[in-house]
């Protein structure tokens, strides 16, 4: 399979590099062309547009920020549908919502293009290490065909169900990440106020029942004062908004998730959205 990647950011670039190492990467595209230069030096074709990329690949992976960005990549001027032939597979690995996934699938089907929604979790560290967790929605037979692509940069690959189920599972994941991060930040604040040795606090939190992905990935960065993103606060705020929209539609009471969304909204309002999600304490 010839695979192309649109979006070479924090997550997309290392994912593309793993595809290159696996001999699957045929083309890349990024709006800021300089981010594609490392791939050009490796002999990978750098497309002029998503349409140009679509002409050269069997599978087009989209890894951009939000649903409107995916929509632009697919259906905007110079978008994937302009260059695609029937049978092309589009895999949206960004995070949005089940509604958007179904909408994309329906519109692409009119052009003879197949679709999977396959958001990931694990952050930049897992993307670099090739150990991402991938949640896939869509036709199961198509998912099985694309497993070699997912295995190039993923460790845990879960078929979630029909189109939209990958995004649904990711939103559940994001609520848990957000609340784990709130817990970590607030626990650390109390530890500082009590004058505890933070290295010893980290030792306890990393080995006992409080341990979580947030503790493992972000507590060491907090102790170093490193607020750089493995996952941006603005992106988590966006994901929580999608999750709360679904919960409210089903009349589900999710007070913890609602609180987390308000906290991350404050981060974005204060101009801190480009920091990592673990920098939440900056607003307290």
PDB file of N, CA and C in Angstrom, residues 55-157:
ATOM      1  N   UNK A  55      -3.578  11.728  -5.558  1.00  0.00           N
ATOM      2  CA  UNK A  55      -3.312  11.101  -6.863  1.00  0.00           C
ATOM      3  C   UNK A  55      -2.241  10.023  -6.768  1.00  0.00           C
ATOM      4  N   UNK A  56      -1.422  10.058  -5.719  1.00  0.00           N
ATOM      5  CA  UNK A  56      -0.233   9.212  -5.639  1.00  0.00           C
ATOM      6  C   UNK A  56      -0.326   8.098  -4.610  1.00  0.00           C
ATOM      7  N   UNK A  57      -1.441   8.007  -3.889  1.00  0.00           N
ATOM      8  CA  UNK A  57      -1.501   7.050  -2.786  1.00  0.00           C
ATOM      9  C   UNK A  57      -2.761   6.189  -2.844  1.00  0.00           C
ATOM     10  N   UNK A  58      -2.720   5.110  -2.085  1.00  0.00           N
ATOM     11  CA  UNK A  58      -3.885   4.241  -1.901  1.00  0.00           C
ATOM     12  C   UNK A  58      -4.621   4.580  -0.610  1.00  0.00           C
ATOM     13  N   UNK A  59      -3.857   5.117   0.371  1.00  0.00           N
ATOM     14  CA  UNK A  59      -4.408   5.465   1.684  1.00  0.00           C
ATOM     15  C   UNK A  59      -3.936   6.866   2.039  1.00  0.00           C
ATOM     16  N   UNK A  60      -4.872   7.760   2.349  1.00  0.00           N
ATOM     17  CA  UNK A  60      -4.535   9.120   2.769  1.00  0.00           C
ATOM     18  C   UNK A  60      -4.885   9.284   4.235  1.00  0.00           C
ATOM     19  N   UNK A  61      -3.861   9.457   5.071  1.00  0.00           N
ATOM     20  CA  UNK A  61      -4.058   9.681   6.503  1.00  0.00           C
ATOM     21  C   UNK A  61      -4.116  11.179   6.762  1.00  0.00           C
ATOM     22  N   UNK A  62      -5.147  11.611   7.491  1.00  0.00           N
ATOM     23  CA  UNK A  62      -5.319  13.020   7.835  1.00  0.00           C
ATOM     24  C   UNK A  62      -5.038  13.186   9.324  1.00  0.00           C
ATOM     25  N   UNK A  63      -4.092  14.060   9.658  1.00  0.00           N
ATOM     26  CA  UNK A  63      -3.768  14.302  11.063  1.00  0.00           C
ATOM     27  C   UNK A  63      -3.634  15.808  11.272  1.00  0.00           C
ATOM     28  N   UNK A  64      -4.790  16.463  11.428  1.00  0.00           N
ATOM     29  CA  UNK A  64      -4.829  17.914  11.609  1.00  0.00           C
ATOM     30  C   UNK A  64      -5.604  18.239  12.888  1.00  0.00           C
ATOM     31  N   UNK A  65      -5.868  19.519  13.131  1.00  0.00           N
ATOM     32  CA  UNK A  65      -6.321  19.931  14.465  1.00  0.00           C
ATOM     33  C   UNK A  65      -7.788  19.652  14.780  1.00  0.00           C
ATOM     34  N   UNK A  66      -8.693  19.913  13.829  1.00  0.00           N
ATOM     35  CA  UNK A  66     -10.112  19.874  14.166  1.00  0.00           C
ATOM     36  C   UNK A  66     -10.925  19.558  12.914  1.00  0.00           C
ATOM     37  N   UNK A  67     -12.214  19.284  13.115  1.00  0.00           N
ATOM     38  CA  UNK A  67     -13.088  18.886  12.015  1.00  0.00           C
ATOM     39  C   UNK A  67     -13.112  19.882  10.846  1.00  0.00           C
ATOM     40  N   UNK A  68     -13.198  21.197  11.084  1.00  0.00           N
ATOM     41  CA  UNK A  68     -13.171  22.118   9.943  1.00  0.00           C
ATOM     42  C   UNK A  68     -11.880  22.022   9.124  1.00  0.00           C
ATOM     43  N   UNK A  69     -10.767  21.695   9.786  1.00  0.00           N
ATOM     44  CA  UNK A  69      -9.498  21.500   9.073  1.00  0.00           C
ATOM     45  C   UNK A  69      -9.559  20.245   8.219  1.00  0.00           C
ATOM     46  N   UNK A  70     -10.139  19.178   8.763  1.00  0.00           N
ATOM     47  CA  UNK A  70     -10.312  17.940   7.994  1.00  0.00           C
ATOM     48  C   UNK A  70     -11.205  18.210   6.794  1.00  0.00           C
ATOM     49  N   UNK A  71     -12.293  18.932   7.020  1.00  0.00           N
ATOM     50  CA  UNK A  71     -13.220  19.250   5.937  1.00  0.00           C
ATOM     51  C   UNK A  71     -12.512  20.017   4.813  1.00  0.00           C
ATOM     52  N   UNK A  72     -11.668  20.969   5.181  1.00  0.00           N
ATOM     53  CA  UNK A  72     -10.928  21.744   4.189  1.00  0.00           C
ATOM     54  C   UNK A  72      -9.964  20.848   3.411  1.00  0.00           C
ATOM     55  N   UNK A  73      -9.270  19.976   4.115  1.00  0.00           N
ATOM     56  CA  UNK A  73      -8.333  19.058   3.463  1.00  0.00           C
ATOM     57  C   UNK A  73      -9.051  18.154   2.474  1.00  0.00           C
ATOM     58  N   UNK A  74     -10.233  17.701   2.837  1.00  0.00           N
ATOM     59  CA  UNK A  74     -10.963  16.759   1.994  1.00  0.00           C
ATOM     60  C   UNK A  74     -11.715  17.433   0.850  1.00  0.00           C
ATOM     61  N   UNK A  75     -12.428  18.518   1.173  1.00  0.00           N
ATOM     62  CA  UNK A  75     -13.393  19.068   0.214  1.00  0.00           C
ATOM     63  C   UNK A  75     -13.102  20.496  -0.233  1.00  0.00           C
ATOM     64  N   UNK A  76     -12.099  21.142   0.343  1.00  0.00           N
ATOM     65  CA  UNK A  76     -11.756  22.511  -0.035  1.00  0.00           C
ATOM     66  C   UNK A  76     -11.034  22.561  -1.371  1.00  0.00           C
ATOM     67  N   UNK A  77     -10.644  23.760  -1.753  1.00  0.00           N
ATOM     68  CA  UNK A  77      -9.899  23.932  -3.000  1.00  0.00           C
ATOM     69  C   UNK A  77      -8.585  23.158  -2.923  1.00  0.00           C
ATOM     70  N   UNK A  78      -8.333  22.334  -3.918  1.00  0.00           N
ATOM     71  CA  UNK A  78      -7.140  21.498  -3.895  1.00  0.00           C
ATOM     72  C   UNK A  78      -7.229  20.357  -2.902  1.00  0.00           C
ATOM     73  N   UNK A  79      -8.460  20.012  -2.520  1.00  0.00           N
ATOM     74  CA  UNK A  79      -8.675  18.970  -1.518  1.00  0.00           C
ATOM     75  C   UNK A  79      -8.550  17.568  -2.074  1.00  0.00           C
ATOM     76  N   UNK A  80      -8.585  16.606  -1.172  1.00  0.00           N
ATOM     77  CA  UNK A  80      -8.397  15.203  -1.526  1.00  0.00           C
ATOM     78  C   UNK A  80      -9.344  14.745  -2.632  1.00  0.00           C
ATOM     79  N   UNK A  81     -10.619  15.157  -2.562  1.00  0.00           N
ATOM     80  CA  UNK A  81     -11.583  14.646  -3.543  1.00  0.00           C
ATOM     81  C   UNK A  81     -11.242  15.077  -4.970  1.00  0.00           C
ATOM     82  N   UNK A  82     -10.503  16.171  -5.111  1.00  0.00           N
ATOM     83  CA  UNK A  82     -10.134  16.626  -6.458  1.00  0.00           C
ATOM     84  C   UNK A  82      -9.124  15.695  -7.120  1.00  0.00           C
ATOM     85  N   UNK A  83      -8.305  15.035  -6.292  1.00  0.00           N
ATOM     86  CA  UNK A  83      -7.279  14.167  -6.871  1.00  0.00           C
ATOM     87  C   UNK A  83      -7.538  12.692  -6.704  1.00  0.00           C
ATOM     88  N   UNK A  84      -8.581  12.343  -5.969  1.00  0.00           N
ATOM     89  CA  UNK A  84      -8.812  10.937  -5.630  1.00  0.00           C
ATOM     90  C   UNK A  84      -9.458  10.173  -6.775  1.00  0.00           C
ATOM     91  N   UNK A  85      -9.125   8.904  -6.826  1.00  0.00           N
ATOM     92  CA  UNK A  85      -9.823   7.986  -7.728  1.00  0.00           C
ATOM     93  C   UNK A  85     -10.676   7.060  -6.866  1.00  0.00           C
ATOM     94  N   UNK A  86     -11.719   6.445  -7.428  1.00  0.00           N
ATOM     95  CA  UNK A  86     -12.528   5.513  -6.639  1.00  0.00           C
ATOM     96  C   UNK A  86     -11.658   4.412  -6.045  1.00  0.00           C
ATOM     97  N   UNK A  87     -11.923   4.109  -4.780  1.00  0.00           N
ATOM     98  CA  UNK A  87     -11.149   3.081  -4.096  1.00  0.00           C
ATOM     99  C   UNK A  87     -10.131   3.636  -3.124  1.00  0.00           C
ATOM    100  N   UNK A  88      -9.847   4.932  -3.235  1.00  0.00           N
ATOM    101  CA  UNK A  88      -8.958   5.550  -2.258  1.00  0.00           C
ATOM    102  C   UNK A  88      -9.558   5.386  -0.854  1.00  0.00           C
ATOM    103  N   UNK A  89      -8.685   5.185   0.138  1.00  0.00           N
ATOM    104  CA  UNK A  89      -9.127   5.110   1.527  1.00  0.00           C
ATOM    105  C   UNK A  89      -8.624   6.349   2.262  1.00  0.00           C
ATOM    106  N   UNK A  90      -9.538   7.065   2.891  1.00  0.00           N
ATOM    107  CA  UNK A  90      -9.187   8.197   3.754  1.00  0.00           C
ATOM    108  C   UNK A  90      -9.310   7.745   5.200  1.00  0.00           C
ATOM    109  N   UNK A  91      -8.261   8.000   5.985  1.00  0.00           N
ATOM    110  CA  UNK A  91      -8.275   7.666   7.412  1.00  0.00           C
ATOM    111  C   UNK A  91      -8.091   8.963   8.191  1.00  0.00           C
ATOM    112  N   UNK A  92      -9.145   9.389   8.869  1.00  0.00           N
ATOM    113  CA  UNK A  92      -9.060  10.602   9.698  1.00  0.00           C
ATOM    114  C   UNK A  92      -8.576  10.207  11.085  1.00  0.00           C
ATOM    115  N   UNK A  93      -7.336  10.583  11.415  1.00  0.00           N
ATOM    116  CA  UNK A  93      -6.742  10.229  12.694  1.00  0.00           C
ATOM    117  C   UNK A  93      -6.712  11.412  13.655  1.00  0.00           C
ATOM    118  N   UNK A  94      -7.300  12.529  13.237  1.00  0.00           N
ATOM    119  CA  UNK A  94      -7.471  13.651  14.152  1.00  0.00           C
ATOM    120  C   UNK A  94      -8.674  13.362  15.046  1.00  0.00           C
ATOM    121  N   UNK A  95      -8.889  14.203  16.047  1.00  0.00           N
ATOM    122  CA  UNK A  95     -10.006  13.991  16.971  1.00  0.00           C
ATOM    123  C   UNK A  95     -11.089  15.014  16.722  1.00  0.00           C
ATOM    124  N   UNK A  96     -12.311  14.549  16.462  1.00  0.00           N
ATOM    125  CA  UNK A  96     -13.461  15.444  16.369  1.00  0.00           C
ATOM    126  C   UNK A  96     -14.674  14.777  17.007  1.00  0.00           C
ATOM    127  N   UNK A  97     -15.634  14.322  16.236  1.00  0.00           N
ATOM    128  CA  UNK A  97     -16.816  13.725  16.858  1.00  0.00           C
ATOM    129  C   UNK A  97     -17.407  12.667  15.949  1.00  0.00           C
ATOM    130  N   UNK A  98     -18.236  11.777  16.497  1.00  0.00           N
ATOM    131  CA  UNK A  98     -18.904  10.780  15.669  1.00  0.00           C
ATOM    132  C   UNK A  98     -19.758  11.414  14.575  1.00  0.00           C
ATOM    133  N   UNK A  99     -20.383  12.546  14.868  1.00  0.00           N
ATOM    134  CA  UNK A  99     -21.212  13.226  13.866  1.00  0.00           C
ATOM    135  C   UNK A  99     -20.389  13.619  12.649  1.00  0.00           C
ATOM    136  N   UNK A 100     -19.231  14.229  12.901  1.00  0.00           N
ATOM    137  CA  UNK A 100     -18.352  14.629  11.796  1.00  0.00           C
ATOM    138  C   UNK A 100     -17.873  13.398  11.028  1.00  0.00           C
ATOM    139  N   UNK A 101     -17.528  12.336  11.721  1.00  0.00           N
ATOM    140  CA  UNK A 101     -17.035  11.126  11.051  1.00  0.00           C
ATOM    141  C   UNK A 101     -18.080  10.579  10.085  1.00  0.00           C
ATOM    142  N   UNK A 102     -19.312  10.504  10.540  1.00  0.00           N
ATOM    143  CA  UNK A 102     -20.369   9.977   9.666  1.00  0.00           C
ATOM    144  C   UNK A 102     -20.617  10.906   8.482  1.00  0.00           C
ATOM    145  N   UNK A 103     -20.538  12.202   8.743  1.00  0.00           N
ATOM    146  CA  UNK A 103     -20.709  13.178   7.675  1.00  0.00           C
ATOM    147  C   UNK A 103     -19.611  13.036   6.620  1.00  0.00           C
ATOM    148  N   UNK A 104     -18.369  12.901   7.079  1.00  0.00           N
ATOM    149  CA  UNK A 104     -17.258  12.727   6.144  1.00  0.00           C
ATOM    150  C   UNK A 104     -17.431  11.453   5.327  1.00  0.00           C
ATOM    151  N   UNK A 105     -17.810  10.365   5.993  1.00  0.00           N
ATOM    152  CA  UNK A 105     -17.967   9.075   5.313  1.00  0.00           C
ATOM    153  C   UNK A 105     -19.028   9.154   4.220  1.00  0.00           C
ATOM    154  N   UNK A 106     -20.143   9.807   4.524  1.00  0.00           N
ATOM    155  CA  UNK A 106     -21.234   9.917   3.552  1.00  0.00           C
ATOM    156  C   UNK A 106     -20.825  10.751   2.339  1.00  0.00           C
ATOM    157  N   UNK A 107     -20.151  11.869   2.580  1.00  0.00           N
ATOM    158  CA  UNK A 107     -19.743  12.748   1.480  1.00  0.00           C
ATOM    159  C   UNK A 107     -18.665  12.097   0.613  1.00  0.00           C
ATOM    160  N   UNK A 108     -17.732  11.402   1.247  1.00  0.00           N
ATOM    161  CA  UNK A 108     -16.663  10.753   0.488  1.00  0.00           C
ATOM    162  C   UNK A 108     -17.200   9.584  -0.326  1.00  0.00           C
ATOM    163  N   UNK A 109     -18.196   8.873   0.208  1.00  0.00           N
ATOM    164  CA  UNK A 109     -18.771   7.734  -0.510  1.00  0.00           C
ATOM    165  C   UNK A 109     -19.340   8.152  -1.860  1.00  0.00           C
ATOM    166  N   UNK A 110     -19.826   9.381  -1.951  1.00  0.00           N
ATOM    167  CA  UNK A 110     -20.367   9.885  -3.220  1.00  0.00           C
ATOM    168  C   UNK A 110     -19.282  10.000  -4.286  1.00  0.00           C
ATOM    169  N   UNK A 111     -18.036  10.047  -3.858  1.00  0.00           N
ATOM    170  CA  UNK A 111     -16.900  10.110  -4.786  1.00  0.00           C
ATOM    171  C   UNK A 111     -16.208   8.754  -4.924  1.00  0.00           C
ATOM    172  N   UNK A 112     -16.812   7.712  -4.344  1.00  0.00           N
ATOM    173  CA  UNK A 112     -16.221   6.384  -4.407  1.00  0.00           C
ATOM    174  C   UNK A 112     -15.031   6.210  -3.486  1.00  0.00           C
ATOM    175  N   UNK A 113     -14.945   7.038  -2.448  1.00  0.00           N
ATOM    176  CA  UNK A 113     -13.819   7.015  -1.511  1.00  0.00           C
ATOM    177  C   UNK A 113     -14.262   6.357  -0.206  1.00  0.00           C
ATOM    178  N   UNK A 114     -13.443   5.437   0.292  1.00  0.00           N
ATOM    179  CA  UNK A 114     -13.738   4.745   1.550  1.00  0.00           C
ATOM    180  C   UNK A 114     -13.196   5.561   2.725  1.00  0.00           C
ATOM    181  N   UNK A 115     -13.742   5.309   3.928  1.00  0.00           N
ATOM    182  CA  UNK A 115     -13.388   6.146   5.078  1.00  0.00           C
ATOM    183  C   UNK A 115     -13.325   5.340   6.362  1.00  0.00           C
ATOM    184  N   UNK A 116     -12.303   5.634   7.164  1.00  0.00           N
ATOM    185  CA  UNK A 116     -12.219   5.144   8.540  1.00  0.00           C
ATOM    186  C   UNK A 116     -11.927   6.328   9.451  1.00  0.00           C
ATOM    187  N   UNK A 117     -12.545   6.352  10.630  1.00  0.00           N
ATOM    188  CA  UNK A 117     -12.127   7.317  11.654  1.00  0.00           C
ATOM    189  C   UNK A 117     -11.253   6.544  12.636  1.00  0.00           C
ATOM    190  N   UNK A 118     -10.052   7.073  12.889  1.00  0.00           N
ATOM    191  CA  UNK A 118      -9.078   6.315  13.676  1.00  0.00           C
ATOM    192  C   UNK A 118      -8.232   7.234  14.550  1.00  0.00           C
ATOM    193  N   UNK A 119      -8.855   7.923  15.507  1.00  0.00           N
ATOM    194  CA  UNK A 119      -8.083   8.791  16.393  1.00  0.00           C
ATOM    195  C   UNK A 119      -7.121   7.980  17.256  1.00  0.00           C
ATOM    196  N   UNK A 120      -6.124   8.671  17.788  1.00  0.00           N
ATOM    197  CA  UNK A 120      -5.071   7.999  18.552  1.00  0.00           C
ATOM    198  C   UNK A 120      -4.951   8.617  19.935  1.00  0.00           C
ATOM    199  N   UNK A 121      -4.308   7.884  20.836  1.00  0.00           N
ATOM    200  CA  UNK A 121      -3.976   8.421  22.145  1.00  0.00           C
ATOM    201  C   UNK A 121      -2.602   7.917  22.553  1.00  0.00           C
ATOM    202  N   UNK A 122      -1.964   8.669  23.420  1.00  0.00           N
ATOM    203  CA  UNK A 122      -0.610   8.335  23.854  1.00  0.00           C
ATOM    204  C   UNK A 122       0.314   9.530  23.795  1.00  0.00           C
ATOM    205  N   UNK A 123      -0.131  10.585  23.074  1.00  0.00           N
ATOM    206  CA  UNK A 123       0.644  11.810  23.013  1.00  0.00           C
ATOM    207  C   UNK A 123       1.891  11.692  22.158  1.00  0.00           C
ATOM    208  N   UNK A 124       2.674  12.756  22.171  1.00  0.00           N
ATOM    209  CA  UNK A 124       3.867  12.841  21.336  1.00  0.00           C
ATOM    210  C   UNK A 124       4.854  11.712  21.638  1.00  0.00           C
ATOM    211  N   UNK A 125       4.995  11.373  22.913  1.00  0.00           N
ATOM    212  CA  UNK A 125       5.950  10.329  23.307  1.00  0.00           C
ATOM    213  C   UNK A 125       5.634   9.012  22.610  1.00  0.00           C
ATOM    214  N   UNK A 126       4.376   8.600  22.629  1.00  0.00           N
ATOM    215  CA  UNK A 126       3.985   7.343  21.987  1.00  0.00           C
ATOM    216  C   UNK A 126       4.092   7.438  20.472  1.00  0.00           C
ATOM    217  N   UNK A 127       3.820   8.632  19.914  1.00  0.00           N
ATOM    218  CA  UNK A 127       3.961   8.802  18.466  1.00  0.00           C
ATOM    219  C   UNK A 127       5.415   8.606  18.049  1.00  0.00           C
ATOM    220  N   UNK A 128       6.330   9.183  18.816  1.00  0.00           N
ATOM    221  CA  UNK A 128       7.758   9.057  18.523  1.00  0.00           C
ATOM    222  C   UNK A 128       8.220   7.607  18.678  1.00  0.00           C
ATOM    223  N   UNK A 129       7.727   6.943  19.719  1.00  0.00           N
ATOM    224  CA  UNK A 129       8.138   5.567  19.998  1.00  0.00           C
ATOM    225  C   UNK A 129       7.406   4.544  19.136  1.00  0.00           C
ATOM    226  N   UNK A 130       6.350   4.965  18.448  1.00  0.00           N
ATOM    227  CA  UNK A 130       5.575   4.035  17.635  1.00  0.00           C
ATOM    228  C   UNK A 130       4.688   3.122  18.444  1.00  0.00           C
ATOM    229  N   UNK A 131       4.210   3.627  19.600  1.00  0.00           N
ATOM    230  CA  UNK A 131       3.413   2.797  20.516  1.00  0.00           C
ATOM    231  C   UNK A 131       2.031   3.393  20.772  1.00  0.00           C
ATOM    232  N   UNK A 132       1.493   4.114  19.822  1.00  0.00           N
ATOM    233  CA  UNK A 132       0.186   4.740  19.991  1.00  0.00           C
ATOM    234  C   UNK A 132      -0.920   3.705  20.180  1.00  0.00           C
ATOM    235  N   UNK A 133      -1.969   4.126  20.867  1.00  0.00           N
ATOM    236  CA  UNK A 133      -3.212   3.358  20.908  1.00  0.00           C
ATOM    237  C   UNK A 133      -4.145   3.957  19.864  1.00  0.00           C
ATOM    238  N   UNK A 134      -4.711   3.118  19.027  1.00  0.00           N
ATOM    239  CA  UNK A 134      -5.520   3.577  17.897  1.00  0.00           C
ATOM    240  C   UNK A 134      -6.912   2.972  18.015  1.00  0.00           C
ATOM    241  N   UNK A 135      -7.940   3.821  17.898  1.00  0.00           N
ATOM    242  CA  UNK A 135      -9.333   3.402  17.999  1.00  0.00           C
ATOM    243  C   UNK A 135      -9.994   3.605  16.639  1.00  0.00           C
ATOM    244  N   UNK A 136     -10.453   2.540  16.015  1.00  0.00           N
ATOM    245  CA  UNK A 136     -10.870   2.611  14.615  1.00  0.00           C
ATOM    246  C   UNK A 136     -12.362   2.360  14.453  1.00  0.00           C
ATOM    247  N   UNK A 137     -13.023   3.253  13.709  1.00  0.00           N
ATOM    248  CA  UNK A 137     -14.422   3.080  13.353  1.00  0.00           C
ATOM    249  C   UNK A 137     -14.567   2.952  11.849  1.00  0.00           C
ATOM    250  N   UNK A 138     -15.500   2.102  11.411  1.00  0.00           N
ATOM    251  CA  UNK A 138     -15.730   1.930   9.975  1.00  0.00           C
ATOM    252  C   UNK A 138     -15.929   0.465   9.634  1.00  0.00           C
ATOM    253  N   UNK A 139     -15.842   0.153   8.355  1.00  0.00           N
ATOM    254  CA  UNK A 139     -16.032  -1.213   7.883  1.00  0.00           C
ATOM    255  C   UNK A 139     -14.923  -2.113   8.446  1.00  0.00           C
ATOM    256  N   UNK A 140     -15.319  -3.226   9.054  1.00  0.00           N
ATOM    257  CA  UNK A 140     -14.320  -4.069   9.720  1.00  0.00           C
ATOM    258  C   UNK A 140     -13.369  -4.727   8.727  1.00  0.00           C
ATOM    259  N   UNK A 141     -13.870  -5.125   7.575  1.00  0.00           N
ATOM    260  CA  UNK A 141     -12.988  -5.741   6.572  1.00  0.00           C
ATOM    261  C   UNK A 141     -11.938  -4.741   6.089  1.00  0.00           C
ATOM    262  N   UNK A 142     -12.347  -3.492   5.917  1.00  0.00           N
ATOM    263  CA  UNK A 142     -11.407  -2.452   5.522  1.00  0.00           C
ATOM    264  C   UNK A 142     -10.379  -2.219   6.627  1.00  0.00           C
ATOM    265  N   UNK A 143     -10.832  -2.221   7.862  1.00  0.00           N
ATOM    266  CA  UNK A 143      -9.922  -2.094   8.996  1.00  0.00           C
ATOM    267  C   UNK A 143      -8.863  -3.191   8.961  1.00  0.00           C
ATOM    268  N   UNK A 144      -9.271  -4.420   8.700  1.00  0.00           N
ATOM    269  CA  UNK A 144      -8.322  -5.538   8.662  1.00  0.00           C
ATOM    270  C   UNK A 144      -7.296  -5.335   7.552  1.00  0.00           C
ATOM    271  N   UNK A 145      -7.730  -4.812   6.417  1.00  0.00           N
ATOM    272  CA  UNK A 145      -6.800  -4.560   5.317  1.00  0.00           C
ATOM    273  C   UNK A 145      -5.733  -3.534   5.699  1.00  0.00           C
ATOM    274  N   UNK A 146      -6.129  -2.566   6.529  1.00  0.00           N
ATOM    275  CA  UNK A 146      -5.217  -1.482   6.876  1.00  0.00           C
ATOM    276  C   UNK A 146      -4.425  -1.718   8.160  1.00  0.00           C
ATOM    277  N   UNK A 147      -4.579  -2.873   8.766  1.00  0.00           N
ATOM    278  CA  UNK A 147      -3.834  -3.143  10.004  1.00  0.00           C
ATOM    279  C   UNK A 147      -2.322  -2.977   9.838  1.00  0.00           C
ATOM    280  N   UNK A 148      -1.715  -3.387   8.712  1.00  0.00           N
ATOM    281  CA  UNK A 148      -0.271  -3.164   8.571  1.00  0.00           C
ATOM    282  C   UNK A 148       0.114  -1.685   8.638  1.00  0.00           C
ATOM    283  N   UNK A 149      -0.768  -0.812   8.171  1.00  0.00           N
ATOM    284  CA  UNK A 149      -0.510   0.630   8.253  1.00  0.00           C
ATOM    285  C   UNK A 149      -0.535   1.074   9.710  1.00  0.00           C
ATOM    286  N   UNK A 150      -1.563   0.669  10.437  1.00  0.00           N
ATOM    287  CA  UNK A 150      -1.690   1.062  11.846  1.00  0.00           C
ATOM    288  C   UNK A 150      -0.553   0.489  12.694  1.00  0.00           C
ATOM    289  N   UNK A 151      -0.116  -0.719  12.372  1.00  0.00           N
ATOM    290  CA  UNK A 151       0.940  -1.356  13.163  1.00  0.00           C
ATOM    291  C   UNK A 151       2.291  -0.672  12.973  1.00  0.00           C
ATOM    292  N   UNK A 152       2.426   0.135  11.932  1.00  0.00           N
ATOM    293  CA  UNK A 152       3.688   0.845  11.707  1.00  0.00           C
ATOM    294  C   UNK A 152       3.980   1.836  12.831  1.00  0.00           C
ATOM    295  N   UNK A 153       2.917   2.384  13.453  1.00  0.00           N
ATOM    296  CA  UNK A 153       3.139   3.380  14.517  1.00  0.00           C
ATOM    297  C   UNK A 153       2.263   3.151  15.743  1.00  0.00           C
ATOM    298  N   UNK A 154       1.531   2.048  15.766  1.00  0.00           N
ATOM    299  CA  UNK A 154       0.646   1.767  16.893  1.00  0.00           C
ATOM    300  C   UNK A 154       0.989   0.467  17.583  1.00  0.00           C
ATOM    301  N   UNK A 155       0.737   0.415  18.872  1.00  0.00           N
ATOM    302  CA  UNK A 155       0.959  -0.802  19.657  1.00  0.00           C
ATOM    303  C   UNK A 155      -0.361  -1.485  19.991  1.00  0.00           C
ATOM    304  N   UNK A 156      -1.344  -0.699  20.455  1.00  0.00           N
ATOM    305  CA  UNK A 156      -2.671  -1.229  20.774  1.00  0.00           C
ATOM    306  C   UNK A 156      -3.647  -0.686  19.736  1.00  0.00           C
ATOM    307  N   UNK A 157      -4.213  -1.580  18.958  1.00  0.00           N
ATOM    308  CA  UNK A 157      -5.098  -1.177  17.863  1.00  0.00           C
ATOM    309  C   UNK A 157      -6.454  -1.838  18.094  1.00  0.00           C
TER     310      UNK A 157
END
